[in-house]
Amino acid sequence: MVNRARQFMGRAALLVAVALCSAALGIGSVAAQSSSPSPSPSPSPSPSPSPTPSPSPSPSPSPTSSPSPAPGPSATPTGAESSGNSTGGLANQRFNQMITNRVLGTVLLGVNEQVNCGDCVSAFGSAGSFSAGIHGRKELTNNLSLLAGIAYTHYDGKGYEITSAPIGAFALRYDFTDWGSSRPFFDVGTILTPWQKARYTRSYDTSLGPVSVTSSTNASNYAVYGRAGWISRLSPRDEVAASIEVWQLWQRVSGYTDSAVAFNPFDATLATGTDRASLVKIGGQWTHLYGSNIEANINGGWVQSFATHSGIVATVTGQGMVVPTMGNQGWFEYGGRLGFRVQKGWIVDLFANGTLGPQPVGNTIHGGVGLRINY
């Protein structure tokens, strides 16, 4: 019995020891767990969204050059209208040319000399507008005289220049000498300039600056006239005369195109054309002998143009065909001569002729010296 009790007690003690050991292990495991951080609870996996397919990029257009900034003022010049209007300046130049050519031609017809005098011949040269030549008169009968002359001229005006211009002139004068000291007289005549070298300048404005272009061509001038007047020999020393003249002028200018210049965006081409003008002049003159050696003459008159026509027909870039018009104009013409009789039949003359008036005729003067021989 005793052995069985001892066995029972031993087994009970063993069971108690095992239980204590198990409890001790359980307590250590719990302590270990409480000392180490507990892992975050892993989130329950949310259903991952199915990837949305990225839209395939739409084809981008080929790159175009980005627009340049708004430009400033256009680099294309303007000024076609100004270029067209400049043909009016050419018409004025050509009108002045006709009048100047006529004034120089009248010197060959004795405009600074008395109406009635004996046979004479004069060699002369003038400045202001250069002219050199010879002219004179010859009595064909007691009543009829021939006046004639020829000269070489070079002159210019506002915007133009004339070179290499020979001028010829002749006229017939009928003086009713048998009527006494106060009587009528009549002239008919012509002035011829068959060939001239001419240079004309055309100027106009553009948005990029002014333009001036000078071009060369050829020209010719022709004039016919008739004159009716009254002469009075007041004394052996004085002669006065009054007259009215009618002139018809023609001027033919060959066609040309603007000369080449660095900048001329609105160039012009001019066709061959003929300028025309009709004139009426009312004038008078007085010749007086001072002593026996000094002779003086003054002359002048009012001139009125009518039926004036410009022969310019221009084709201007950007403007088309342009035909300038010209109005009628009036001006005063004057002349004078002072002669010194150096010996019998030999006279040194100082003379001047010119115009007074608005443009395009303007104020001009042509002066010179001559040696006149009476025979």
CSV table of C-alpha atoms in Angstrom, one decimal:
chain,number,residue,atom,x,y,z
A,1,MET,CA,0.0,0.0,0.0
A,2,VAL,CA,2.7,2.2,1.0
A,3,ASN,CA,4.4,1.6,-2.4
A,4,ARG,CA,1.3,2.4,-4.2
A,5,ALA,CA,0.8,5.6,-2.3
A,6,ARG,CA,4.4,6.6,-3.1
A,7,GLN,CA,3.9,5.9,-6.8
A,8,PHE,CA,0.7,7.9,-6.8
A,9,MET,CA,2.3,10.8,-5.1
A,10,GLY,CA,5.3,10.7,-7.4
A,11,ARG,CA,3.0,10.7,-10.4
A,12,ALA,CA,1.0,13.6,-8.9
A,13,ALA,CA,4.1,15.6,-8.3
A,14,LEU,CA,5.3,14.9,-11.8
A,15,LEU,CA,2.0,16.1,-13.2
A,16,VAL,CA,2.1,19.3,-11.1
A,17,ALA,CA,5.6,20.0,-12.3
A,18,VAL,CA,4.6,19.5,-15.9
A,19,ALA,CA,1.7,21.8,-15.4
A,20,LEU,CA,3.8,24.5,-13.8
A,21,CYS,CA,6.3,24.3,-16.6
A,22,SER,CA,3.6,24.6,-19.2
A,23,ALA,CA,2.1,27.6,-17.4
A,24,ALA,CA,5.6,29.2,-17.2
A,25,LEU,CA,6.2,28.8,-20.9
A,26,GLY,CA,2.7,30.2,-21.7
A,27,ILE,CA,3.4,33.3,-19.6
A,28,GLY,CA,6.9,33.8,-21.3
A,29,SER,CA,5.4,33.6,-24.7
A,30,VAL,CA,2.8,36.2,-23.9
A,31,ALA,CA,5.4,38.5,-22.4
A,32,ALA,CA,7.5,38.2,-25.5
A,33,GLN,CA,4.6,39.0,-27.7
A,34,SER,CA,3.7,42.1,-25.6
A,35,SER,CA,7.3,43.4,-25.7
A,36,SER,CA,7.8,43.2,-29.5
A,37,PRO,CA,5.7,45.6,-31.7
A,38,SER,CA,2.8,44.0,-33.1
A,39,PRO,CA,2.8,44.1,-36.9
A,40,SER,CA,0.3,46.4,-38.5
A,41,PRO,CA,-2.6,44.5,-39.7
A,42,SER,CA,-2.1,44.1,-43.4
A,43,PRO,CA,-5.0,45.8,-45.1
A,44,SER,CA,-7.3,43.6,-46.7
A,45,PRO,CA,-6.4,43.8,-50.3
A,46,SER,CA,-8.7,46.2,-52.0
A,47,PRO,CA,-9.4,45.1,-55.5
A,48,SER,CA,-6.8,46.9,-57.6
A,49,PRO,CA,-8.5,48.8,-60.3
A,50,SER,CA,-8.0,47.3,-63.6
A,51,PRO,CA,-5.5,49.6,-65.4
A,52,THR,CA,-7.4,52.0,-67.7
A,53,PRO,CA,-5.6,51.8,-71.0
A,54,SER,CA,-4.0,55.1,-71.7
A,55,PRO,CA,-5.6,56.6,-74.8
A,56,SER,CA,-3.4,56.2,-77.7
A,57,PRO,CA,-2.1,59.7,-78.6
A,58,SER,CA,-3.9,61.2,-81.5
A,59,PRO,CA,-1.3,62.0,-84.2
A,60,SER,CA,-0.2,65.5,-83.6
A,61,PRO,CA,-0.1,67.6,-86.8
A,62,SER,CA,3.3,68.3,-88.3
A,63,PRO,CA,4.8,71.2,-86.5
A,64,THR,CA,4.1,74.5,-88.4
A,65,SER,CA,6.2,77.5,-87.9
A,66,SER,CA,4.8,79.6,-85.2
A,67,PRO,CA,3.3,82.8,-86.6
A,68,SER,CA,5.8,85.6,-86.6
A,69,PRO,CA,4.9,88.7,-84.7
A,70,ALA,CA,2.7,91.2,-86.4
A,71,PRO,CA,4.8,93.1,-88.8
A,72,GLY,CA,5.4,96.8,-88.5
A,73,PRO,CA,4.8,99.3,-91.4
A,74,SER,CA,4.9,97.5,-94.8
A,75,ALA,CA,8.2,97.6,-96.6
A,76,THR,CA,6.4,97.9,-99.9
A,77,PRO,CA,6.7,101.6,-100.9
A,78,THR,CA,3.7,103.7,-101.8
A,79,GLY,CA,3.8,106.7,-104.1
A,80,ALA,CA,2.4,105.7,-107.5
A,81,GLU,CA,0.1,108.7,-107.5
A,82,SER,CA,3.0,111.1,-106.8
A,83,SER,CA,4.9,109.4,-109.6
A,84,GLY,CA,2.0,110.0,-112.0
A,85,ASN,CA,1.6,113.6,-110.9
A,86,SER,CA,5.3,114.2,-111.6
A,87,THR,CA,4.5,114.1,-115.4
A,88,GLY,CA,2.9,117.5,-114.8
A,89,GLY,CA,6.3,118.8,-113.9
A,90,LEU,CA,7.7,117.4,-117.2
A,91,ALA,CA,4.9,119.3,-119.1
A,92,ASN,CA,6.0,122.5,-117.3
A,93,GLN,CA,9.6,122.0,-118.3
A,94,ARG,CA,8.7,121.4,-121.9
A,95,PHE,CA,6.5,124.5,-122.0
A,96,ASN,CA,9.4,126.6,-120.6
A,97,GLN,CA,11.6,125.1,-123.2
A,98,MET,CA,9.3,126.2,-126.0
A,99,ILE,CA,9.2,129.8,-124.7
A,100,THR,CA,12.9,130.1,-124.0
A,101,ASN,CA,13.7,128.7,-127.5
A,102,ARG,CA,11.4,131.4,-129.0
A,103,VAL,CA,13.0,134.2,-126.9
A,104,LEU,CA,16.5,133.2,-128.1
A,105,GLY,CA,15.3,133.0,-131.7
A,106,THR,CA,13.8,136.5,-131.7
A,107,VAL,CA,17.3,137.9,-131.1
A,108,LEU,CA,18.1,136.6,-134.6
A,109,LEU,CA,15.1,138.6,-135.9
A,110,GLY,CA,16.4,141.9,-134.6
A,111,VAL,CA,14.0,142.2,-131.6
A,112,ASN,CA,16.5,144.7,-130.0
A,113,GLU,CA,16.9,146.8,-133.1
A,114,GLN,CA,14.9,149.5,-134.7
A,115,VAL,CA,12.2,148.6,-137.2
A,116,ASN,CA,13.7,150.5,-140.1
A,117,CYS,CA,17.4,150.7,-140.7
A,118,GLY,CA,19.9,149.9,-143.4
A,119,ASP,CA,21.7,146.7,-144.2
A,120,CYS,CA,23.7,145.3,-141.4
A,121,VAL,CA,25.2,142.1,-140.0
A,122,SER,CA,26.0,141.2,-136.4
A,123,ALA,CA,28.1,138.5,-134.7
A,124,PHE,CA,27.2,138.0,-131.0
A,125,GLY,CA,27.5,135.8,-128.0
A,126,SER,CA,25.3,135.7,-124.9
A,127,ALA,CA,25.4,134.2,-121.4
A,128,GLY,CA,22.7,133.2,-118.9
A,129,SER,CA,21.7,130.9,-121.6
A,130,PHE,CA,24.7,130.4,-123.8
A,131,SER,CA,24.2,131.4,-127.4
A,132,ALA,CA,26.6,132.4,-130.2
A,133,GLY,CA,25.8,133.2,-133.7
A,134,ILE,CA,25.3,135.7,-136.5
A,135,HIS,CA,22.3,137.6,-137.8
A,136,GLY,CA,21.5,140.6,-140.0
A,137,ARG,CA,19.1,142.2,-142.5
A,138,LYS,CA,19.2,143.0,-146.1
A,139,GLU,CA,16.9,145.4,-148.1
A,140,LEU,CA,15.4,143.5,-151.0
A,141,THR,CA,13.4,146.6,-152.2
A,142,ASN,CA,12.6,150.0,-150.7
A,143,ASN,CA,9.8,148.4,-148.8
A,144,LEU,CA,10.8,144.7,-148.3
A,145,SER,CA,13.6,143.5,-146.1
A,146,LEU,CA,15.0,140.0,-145.2
A,147,LEU,CA,15.9,139.4,-141.6
A,148,ALA,CA,17.8,136.2,-140.8
A,149,GLY,CA,20.2,134.5,-138.4
A,150,ILE,CA,21.7,131.3,-137.1
A,151,ALA,CA,23.1,130.5,-133.7
A,152,TYR,CA,24.2,127.6,-131.5
A,153,THR,CA,22.6,127.5,-128.1
A,154,HIS,CA,22.9,125.7,-124.8
A,155,TYR,CA,20.3,126.6,-122.1
A,156,ASP,CA,18.5,125.2,-119.2
A,157,GLY,CA,15.5,125.8,-116.9
A,158,LYS,CA,13.9,124.5,-113.8
A,159,GLY,CA,14.4,120.7,-114.1
A,160,TYR,CA,15.7,120.4,-117.7
A,161,GLU,CA,18.7,121.1,-119.9
A,162,ILE,CA,19.1,121.6,-123.6
A,163,THR,CA,22.4,121.2,-125.4
A,164,SER,CA,23.7,121.0,-128.9
A,165,ALA,CA,20.8,123.1,-130.2
A,166,PRO,CA,21.3,125.0,-133.5
A,167,ILE,CA,18.6,127.7,-134.1
A,168,GLY,CA,17.8,129.3,-137.4
A,169,ALA,CA,15.4,132.1,-138.1
A,170,PHE,CA,14.3,134.2,-141.0
A,171,ALA,CA,11.5,136.7,-141.7
A,172,LEU,CA,10.3,139.1,-144.3
A,173,ARG,CA,9.3,142.6,-143.3
A,174,TYR,CA,7.2,144.9,-145.4
A,175,ASP,CA,7.5,148.6,-144.4
A,176,PHE,CA,5.3,151.1,-146.2
A,177,THR,CA,8.1,153.7,-146.4
A,178,ASP,CA,6.3,155.7,-149.1
A,179,TRP,CA,3.6,156.5,-146.6
A,180,GLY,CA,5.9,158.9,-144.8
A,181,SER,CA,7.3,159.0,-141.2
A,182,SER,CA,4.2,157.3,-139.6
A,183,ARG,CA,3.2,154.1,-141.4
A,184,PRO,CA,2.3,150.5,-140.9
A,185,PHE,CA,4.6,147.5,-141.3
A,186,PHE,CA,4.1,143.7,-141.4
A,187,ASP,CA,6.4,140.7,-140.6
A,188,VAL,CA,6.0,137.0,-141.4
A,189,GLY,CA,8.7,134.6,-140.3
A,190,THR,CA,9.8,131.3,-138.6
A,191,ILE,CA,12.2,130.0,-136.0
A,192,LEU,CA,13.6,126.5,-136.6
A,193,THR,CA,15.5,124.3,-134.1
A,194,PRO,CA,15.5,120.9,-135.9
A,195,TRP,CA,17.5,119.0,-133.4
A,196,GLN,CA,18.4,119.3,-129.7
A,197,LYS,CA,19.8,117.0,-127.0
A,198,ALA,CA,17.4,117.3,-124.0
A,199,ARG,CA,17.6,116.1,-120.4
A,200,TYR,CA,14.5,116.1,-118.3
A,201,THR,CA,14.2,115.4,-114.5
A,202,ARG,CA,11.2,113.8,-113.0
A,203,SER,CA,10.8,113.9,-109.2
A,204,TYR,CA,8.3,112.3,-106.9
A,205,ASP,CA,7.8,111.1,-103.3
A,206,THR,CA,7.4,107.6,-101.9
A,207,SER,CA,6.9,106.3,-98.4
A,208,LEU,CA,10.5,105.2,-98.4
A,209,GLY,CA,11.9,108.5,-99.5
A,210,PRO,CA,12.0,110.9,-102.5
A,211,VAL,CA,13.0,109.8,-106.0
A,212,SER,CA,14.6,112.0,-108.7
A,213,VAL,CA,15.5,110.5,-112.1
A,214,THR,CA,17.0,112.4,-115.1
A,215,SER,CA,16.6,111.0,-118.6
A,216,SER,CA,18.0,112.0,-122.0
A,217,THR,CA,16.2,112.2,-125.3
A,218,ASN,CA,16.0,114.3,-128.5
A,219,ALA,CA,13.7,117.2,-129.2
A,220,SER,CA,13.0,119.8,-132.0
A,221,ASN,CA,11.2,123.1,-132.0
A,222,TYR,CA,9.4,125.0,-134.7
A,223,ALA,CA,7.5,128.3,-134.7
A,224,VAL,CA,5.8,130.6,-137.2
A,225,TYR,CA,4.5,134.0,-136.6
A,226,GLY,CA,2.9,137.0,-138.1
A,227,ARG,CA,3.2,140.6,-136.9
A,228,ALA,CA,1.4,143.8,-137.7
A,229,GLY,CA,2.5,147.1,-136.4
A,230,TRP,CA,2.8,150.9,-136.7
A,231,ILE,CA,6.1,152.8,-136.8
A,232,SER,CA,6.6,156.5,-136.3
A,233,ARG,CA,9.8,158.4,-136.9
A,234,LEU,CA,9.4,161.1,-134.3
A,235,SER,CA,12.7,162.7,-135.2
A,236,PRO,CA,16.0,161.8,-136.9
A,237,ARG,CA,17.0,160.4,-133.4
A,238,ASP,CA,13.8,158.7,-132.3
A,239,GLU,CA,11.8,155.8,-133.6
A,240,VAL,CA,8.8,154.3,-131.8
A,241,ALA,CA,6.7,151.3,-132.8
A,242,ALA,CA,3.8,149.3,-131.5
A,243,SER,CA,2.7,145.9,-132.8
A,244,ILE,CA,0.6,142.8,-132.2
A,245,GLU,CA,2.1,139.3,-132.9
A,246,VAL,CA,0.5,135.9,-133.3
A,247,TRP,CA,2.7,132.8,-132.8
A,248,GLN,CA,2.2,129.1,-133.3
A,249,LEU,CA,4.7,126.8,-131.5
A,250,TRP,CA,5.4,123.1,-131.9
A,251,GLN,CA,7.8,121.0,-130.0
A,252,ARG,CA,8.4,117.3,-130.7
A,253,VAL,CA,10.1,115.2,-128.1
A,254,SER,CA,11.2,111.6,-128.8
A,255,GLY,CA,10.0,108.9,-126.5
A,256,TYR,CA,12.1,107.5,-123.7
A,257,THR,CA,12.1,105.4,-120.6
A,258,ASP,CA,13.4,106.5,-117.2
A,259,SER,CA,17.1,106.1,-116.8
A,260,ALA,CA,18.3,103.4,-114.4
A,261,VAL,CA,18.7,104.7,-110.9
A,262,ALA,CA,19.2,102.9,-107.6
A,263,PHE,CA,15.6,103.4,-106.4
A,264,ASN,CA,12.7,104.1,-108.7
A,265,PRO,CA,9.8,101.8,-107.8
A,266,PHE,CA,7.3,103.7,-110.0
A,267,ASP,CA,9.2,104.2,-113.2
A,268,ALA,CA,7.7,105.8,-116.3
A,269,THR,CA,7.8,105.4,-120.1
A,270,LEU,CA,7.0,108.4,-122.2
A,271,ALA,CA,5.8,108.0,-125.8
A,272,THR,CA,7.0,110.3,-128.6
A,273,GLY,CA,4.7,113.4,-128.5
A,274,THR,CA,4.3,117.0,-129.8
A,275,ASP,CA,3.6,119.9,-127.5
A,276,ARG,CA,1.7,122.9,-128.9
A,277,ALA,CA,1.0,126.4,-127.9
A,278,SER,CA,-0.5,129.5,-129.5
A,279,LEU,CA,0.6,133.0,-128.4
A,280,VAL,CA,-0.6,136.5,-128.8
A,281,LYS,CA,1.9,139.4,-127.9
A,282,ILE,CA,1.1,143.1,-127.7
A,283,GLY,CA,4.2,145.2,-127.4
A,284,GLY,CA,6.1,148.2,-128.3
A,285,GLN,CA,9.7,149.6,-128.6
A,286,TRP,CA,11.7,152.8,-128.7
A,287,THR,CA,15.1,153.5,-130.2
A,288,HIS,CA,17.0,156.7,-129.4
A,289,LEU,CA,20.3,158.1,-130.5
A,290,TYR,CA,22.3,159.9,-127.8
A,291,GLY,CA,24.8,162.3,-129.3
A,292,SER,CA,26.5,160.7,-132.3
A,293,ASN,CA,27.9,157.6,-130.7
A,294,ILE,CA,25.4,155.9,-128.3
A,295,GLU,CA,22.3,154.2,-129.4
A,296,ALA,CA,19.7,152.7,-127.1
A,297,ASN,CA,16.7,150.5,-127.5
A,298,ILE,CA,14.1,149.2,-125.1
A,299,ASN,CA,11.2,146.9,-126.0
A,300,GLY,CA,8.7,144.8,-124.2
A,301,GLY,CA,5.2,143.4,-124.4
A,302,TRP,CA,2.5,141.2,-122.8
A,303,VAL,CA,2.2,137.6,-124.0
A,304,GLN,CA,-0.8,135.4,-123.5
A,305,SER,CA,-0.9,131.7,-124.4
A,306,PHE,CA,-4.0,129.8,-125.5
A,307,ALA,CA,-4.8,126.4,-127.0
A,308,THR,CA,-1.9,125.0,-125.1
A,309,HIS,CA,-1.4,121.2,-125.4
A,310,SER,CA,1.1,118.8,-123.8
A,311,GLY,CA,2.2,115.9,-125.9
A,312,ILE,CA,3.1,113.8,-123.0
A,313,VAL,CA,1.5,110.3,-122.8
A,314,ALA,CA,3.2,108.4,-120.0
A,315,THR,CA,2.8,104.9,-118.7
A,316,VAL,CA,3.6,104.9,-115.0
A,317,THR,CA,4.1,101.7,-112.9
A,318,GLY,CA,1.2,101.4,-110.5
A,319,GLN,CA,-0.7,104.2,-112.1
A,320,GLY,CA,-1.2,103.3,-115.7
A,321,MET,CA,-1.5,105.8,-118.5
A,322,VAL,CA,-1.1,109.5,-117.5
A,323,VAL,CA,-1.8,112.5,-119.7
A,324,PRO,CA,-1.1,115.8,-118.0
A,325,THR,CA,-3.0,118.9,-118.9
A,326,MET,CA,-1.8,122.5,-119.1
A,327,GLY,CA,-3.6,125.7,-118.7
A,328,ASN,CA,-3.1,129.0,-120.4
A,329,GLN,CA,-0.7,131.6,-119.0
A,330,GLY,CA,0.3,135.2,-119.4
A,331,TRP,CA,3.7,136.8,-118.8
A,332,PHE,CA,5.8,139.9,-119.7
A,333,GLU,CA,8.7,139.8,-122.1
A,334,TYR,CA,11.4,142.5,-122.1
A,335,GLY,CA,14.5,143.4,-124.0
A,336,GLY,CA,17.0,146.2,-124.5
A,337,ARG,CA,20.2,147.1,-126.2
A,338,LEU,CA,23.0,149.7,-125.8
A,339,GLY,CA,25.1,150.3,-128.8
A,340,PHE,CA,28.5,152.2,-128.9
A,341,ARG,CA,29.6,153.4,-132.3
A,342,VAL,CA,33.3,152.8,-132.2
A,343,GLN,CA,33.8,154.1,-135.7
A,344,LYS,CA,31.7,154.7,-138.7
A,345,GLY,CA,29.6,151.6,-139.5
A,346,TRP,CA,31.0,149.6,-136.5
A,347,ILE,CA,28.8,149.3,-133.4
A,348,VAL,CA,29.5,147.3,-130.2
A,349,ASP,CA,26.2,146.2,-128.7
A,350,LEU,CA,25.3,145.1,-125.2
A,351,PHE,CA,21.9,143.5,-125.0
A,352,ALA,CA,19.5,141.5,-122.7
A,353,ASN,CA,16.2,139.7,-123.1
A,354,GLY,CA,14.0,137.9,-120.7
A,355,THR,CA,10.7,137.0,-119.2
A,356,LEU,CA,8.8,138.0,-116.1
A,357,GLY,CA,5.9,135.9,-114.9
A,358,PRO,CA,4.7,132.9,-112.9
A,359,GLN,CA,6.0,129.4,-113.4
A,360,PRO,CA,6.4,127.5,-115.7
A,361,VAL,CA,7.7,130.6,-117.7
A,362,GLY,CA,9.1,132.3,-114.6
A,363,ASN,CA,11.7,135.1,-114.5
A,364,THR,CA,14.6,134.7,-116.9
A,365,ILE,CA,17.3,136.9,-118.4
A,366,HIS,CA,19.7,136.3,-121.3
A,367,GLY,CA,22.4,138.8,-121.9
A,368,GLY,CA,25.2,139.2,-124.4
A,369,VAL,CA,27.5,141.3,-126.5
A,370,GLY,CA,27.7,141.7,-130.2
A,371,LEU,CA,29.6,143.5,-132.9
A,372,ARG,CA,27.4,145.0,-135.6
A,373,ILE,CA,28.5,146.2,-138.9
A,374,ASN,CA,26.4,148.5,-141.1
A,375,TYR,CA,27.1,148.5,-144.8
